[in-house]
PDB file of C-alpha atoms in Angstrom:
ATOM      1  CA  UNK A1402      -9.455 -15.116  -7.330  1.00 49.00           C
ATOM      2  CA  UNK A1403     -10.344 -13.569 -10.405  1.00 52.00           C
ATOM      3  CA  UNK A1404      -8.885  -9.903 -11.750  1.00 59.00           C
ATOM      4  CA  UNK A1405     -11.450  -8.895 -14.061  1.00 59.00           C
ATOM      5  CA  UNK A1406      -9.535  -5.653 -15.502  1.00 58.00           C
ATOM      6  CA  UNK A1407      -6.182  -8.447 -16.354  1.00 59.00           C
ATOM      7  CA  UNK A1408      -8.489 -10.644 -17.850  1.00 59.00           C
ATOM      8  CA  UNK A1409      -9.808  -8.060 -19.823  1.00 57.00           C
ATOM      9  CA  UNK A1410      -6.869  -7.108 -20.542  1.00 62.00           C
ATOM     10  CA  UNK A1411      -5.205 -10.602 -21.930  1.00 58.00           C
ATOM     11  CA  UNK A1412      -8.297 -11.178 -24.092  1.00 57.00           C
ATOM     12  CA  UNK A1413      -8.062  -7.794 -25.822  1.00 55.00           C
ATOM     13  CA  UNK A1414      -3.663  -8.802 -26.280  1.00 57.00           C
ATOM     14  CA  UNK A1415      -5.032 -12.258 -27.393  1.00 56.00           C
ATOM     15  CA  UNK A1416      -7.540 -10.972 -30.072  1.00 53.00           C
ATOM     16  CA  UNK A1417      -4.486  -8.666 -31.748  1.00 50.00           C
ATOM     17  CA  UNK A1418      -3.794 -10.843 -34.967  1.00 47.00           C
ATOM     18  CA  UNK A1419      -0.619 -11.162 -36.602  1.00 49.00           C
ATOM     19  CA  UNK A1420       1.911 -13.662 -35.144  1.00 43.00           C
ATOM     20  CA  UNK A1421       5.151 -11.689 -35.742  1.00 41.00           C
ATOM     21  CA  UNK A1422       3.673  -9.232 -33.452  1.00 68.00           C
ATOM     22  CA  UNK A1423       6.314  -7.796 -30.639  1.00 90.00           C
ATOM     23  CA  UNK A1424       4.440  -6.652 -27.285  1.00 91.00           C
ATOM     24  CA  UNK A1425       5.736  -4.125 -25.209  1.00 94.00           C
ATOM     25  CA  UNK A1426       7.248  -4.735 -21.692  1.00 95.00           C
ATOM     26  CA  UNK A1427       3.678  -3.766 -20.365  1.00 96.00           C
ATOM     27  CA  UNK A1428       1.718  -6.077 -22.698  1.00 95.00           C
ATOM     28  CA  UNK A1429       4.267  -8.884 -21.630  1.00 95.00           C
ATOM     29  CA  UNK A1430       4.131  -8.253 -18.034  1.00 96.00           C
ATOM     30  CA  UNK A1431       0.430  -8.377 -18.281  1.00 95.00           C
ATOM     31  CA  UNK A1432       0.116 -11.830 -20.125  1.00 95.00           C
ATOM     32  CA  UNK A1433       2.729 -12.716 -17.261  1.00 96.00           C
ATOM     33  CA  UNK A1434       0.565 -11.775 -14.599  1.00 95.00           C
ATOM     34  CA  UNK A1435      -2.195 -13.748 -15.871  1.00 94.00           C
ATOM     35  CA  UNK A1436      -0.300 -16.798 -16.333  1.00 95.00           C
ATOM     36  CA  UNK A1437       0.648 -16.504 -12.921  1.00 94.00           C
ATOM     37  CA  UNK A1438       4.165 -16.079 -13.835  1.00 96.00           C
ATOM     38  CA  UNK A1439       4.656 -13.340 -11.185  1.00 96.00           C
ATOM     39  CA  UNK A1440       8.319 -13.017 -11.307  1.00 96.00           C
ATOM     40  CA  UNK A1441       8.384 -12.234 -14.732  1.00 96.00           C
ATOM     41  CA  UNK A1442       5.711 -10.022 -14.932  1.00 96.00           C
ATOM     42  CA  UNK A1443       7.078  -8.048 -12.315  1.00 97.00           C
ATOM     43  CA  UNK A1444       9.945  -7.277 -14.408  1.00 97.00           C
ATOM     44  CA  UNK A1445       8.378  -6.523 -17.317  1.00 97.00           C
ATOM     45  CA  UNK A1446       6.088  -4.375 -15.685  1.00 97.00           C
ATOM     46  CA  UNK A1447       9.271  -2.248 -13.843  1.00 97.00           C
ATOM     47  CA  UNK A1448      10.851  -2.111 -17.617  1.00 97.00           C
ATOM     48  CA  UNK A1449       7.538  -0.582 -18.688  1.00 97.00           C
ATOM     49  CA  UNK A1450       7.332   2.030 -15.523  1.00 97.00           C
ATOM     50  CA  UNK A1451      10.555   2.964 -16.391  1.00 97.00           C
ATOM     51  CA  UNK A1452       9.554   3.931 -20.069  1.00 96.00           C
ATOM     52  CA  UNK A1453       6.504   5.406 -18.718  1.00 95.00           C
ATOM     53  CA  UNK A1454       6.627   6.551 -15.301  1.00 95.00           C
ATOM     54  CA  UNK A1455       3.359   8.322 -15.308  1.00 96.00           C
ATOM     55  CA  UNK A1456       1.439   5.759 -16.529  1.00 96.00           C
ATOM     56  CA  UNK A1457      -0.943   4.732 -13.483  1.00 96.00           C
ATOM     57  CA  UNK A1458      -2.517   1.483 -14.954  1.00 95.00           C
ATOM     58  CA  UNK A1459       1.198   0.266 -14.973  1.00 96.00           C
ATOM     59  CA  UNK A1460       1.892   0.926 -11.454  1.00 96.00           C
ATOM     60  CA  UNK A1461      -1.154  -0.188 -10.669  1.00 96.00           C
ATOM     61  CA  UNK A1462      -0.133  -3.666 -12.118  1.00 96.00           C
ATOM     62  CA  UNK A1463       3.453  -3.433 -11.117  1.00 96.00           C
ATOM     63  CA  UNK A1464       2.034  -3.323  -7.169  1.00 95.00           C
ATOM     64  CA  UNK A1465      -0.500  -6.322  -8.155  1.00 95.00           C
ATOM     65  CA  UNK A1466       2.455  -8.598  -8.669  1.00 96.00           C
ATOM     66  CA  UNK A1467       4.685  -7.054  -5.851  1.00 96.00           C
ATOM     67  CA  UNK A1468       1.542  -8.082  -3.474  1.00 95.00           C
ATOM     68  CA  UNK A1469       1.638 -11.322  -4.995  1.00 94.00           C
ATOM     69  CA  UNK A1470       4.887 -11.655  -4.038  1.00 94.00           C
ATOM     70  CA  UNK A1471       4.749 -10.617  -0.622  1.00 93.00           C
ATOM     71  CA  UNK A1472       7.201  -7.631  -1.334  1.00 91.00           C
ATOM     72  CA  UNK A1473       4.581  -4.882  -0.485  1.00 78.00           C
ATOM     73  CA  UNK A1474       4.336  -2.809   2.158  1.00 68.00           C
TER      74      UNK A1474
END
């Protein structure tokens, strides 16, 4: 299945030059998401809802990868 927004997403992160770059927690639980590296991502995302609890695109994400995880209600 195919997430249009993350994809989006990772090619915008991808097209950021400059390899001494540091990505936030929500940059790094996006590229985690789309590697399908759920686990991590879910933690990055939570460290990046935590520095930005009102952000809605990052809760939005963070309940992608609990779903993906079964953990959602």
């Amino acid at each position: 299945m195919k997430r249009p927004a993350i994809i989006l997403i990772f090619a915008t992160l991808s097209s950021v030059s400059g390899a001494a770059q540091t990505l936030s927690p929500y940059q790094q639980g996006l590229m985690a998401l789309q590697q399908n590296r759920t686990d991590e991502a879910l933690e990055a995302l939570t460290a990046a809802e935590k520095e930005n609890p009102r952000d809605a695109a990052i809760r939005n994400f963070r309940v992608i990868a609990l779903a993906q995880l079964g953990r959602c209600d």
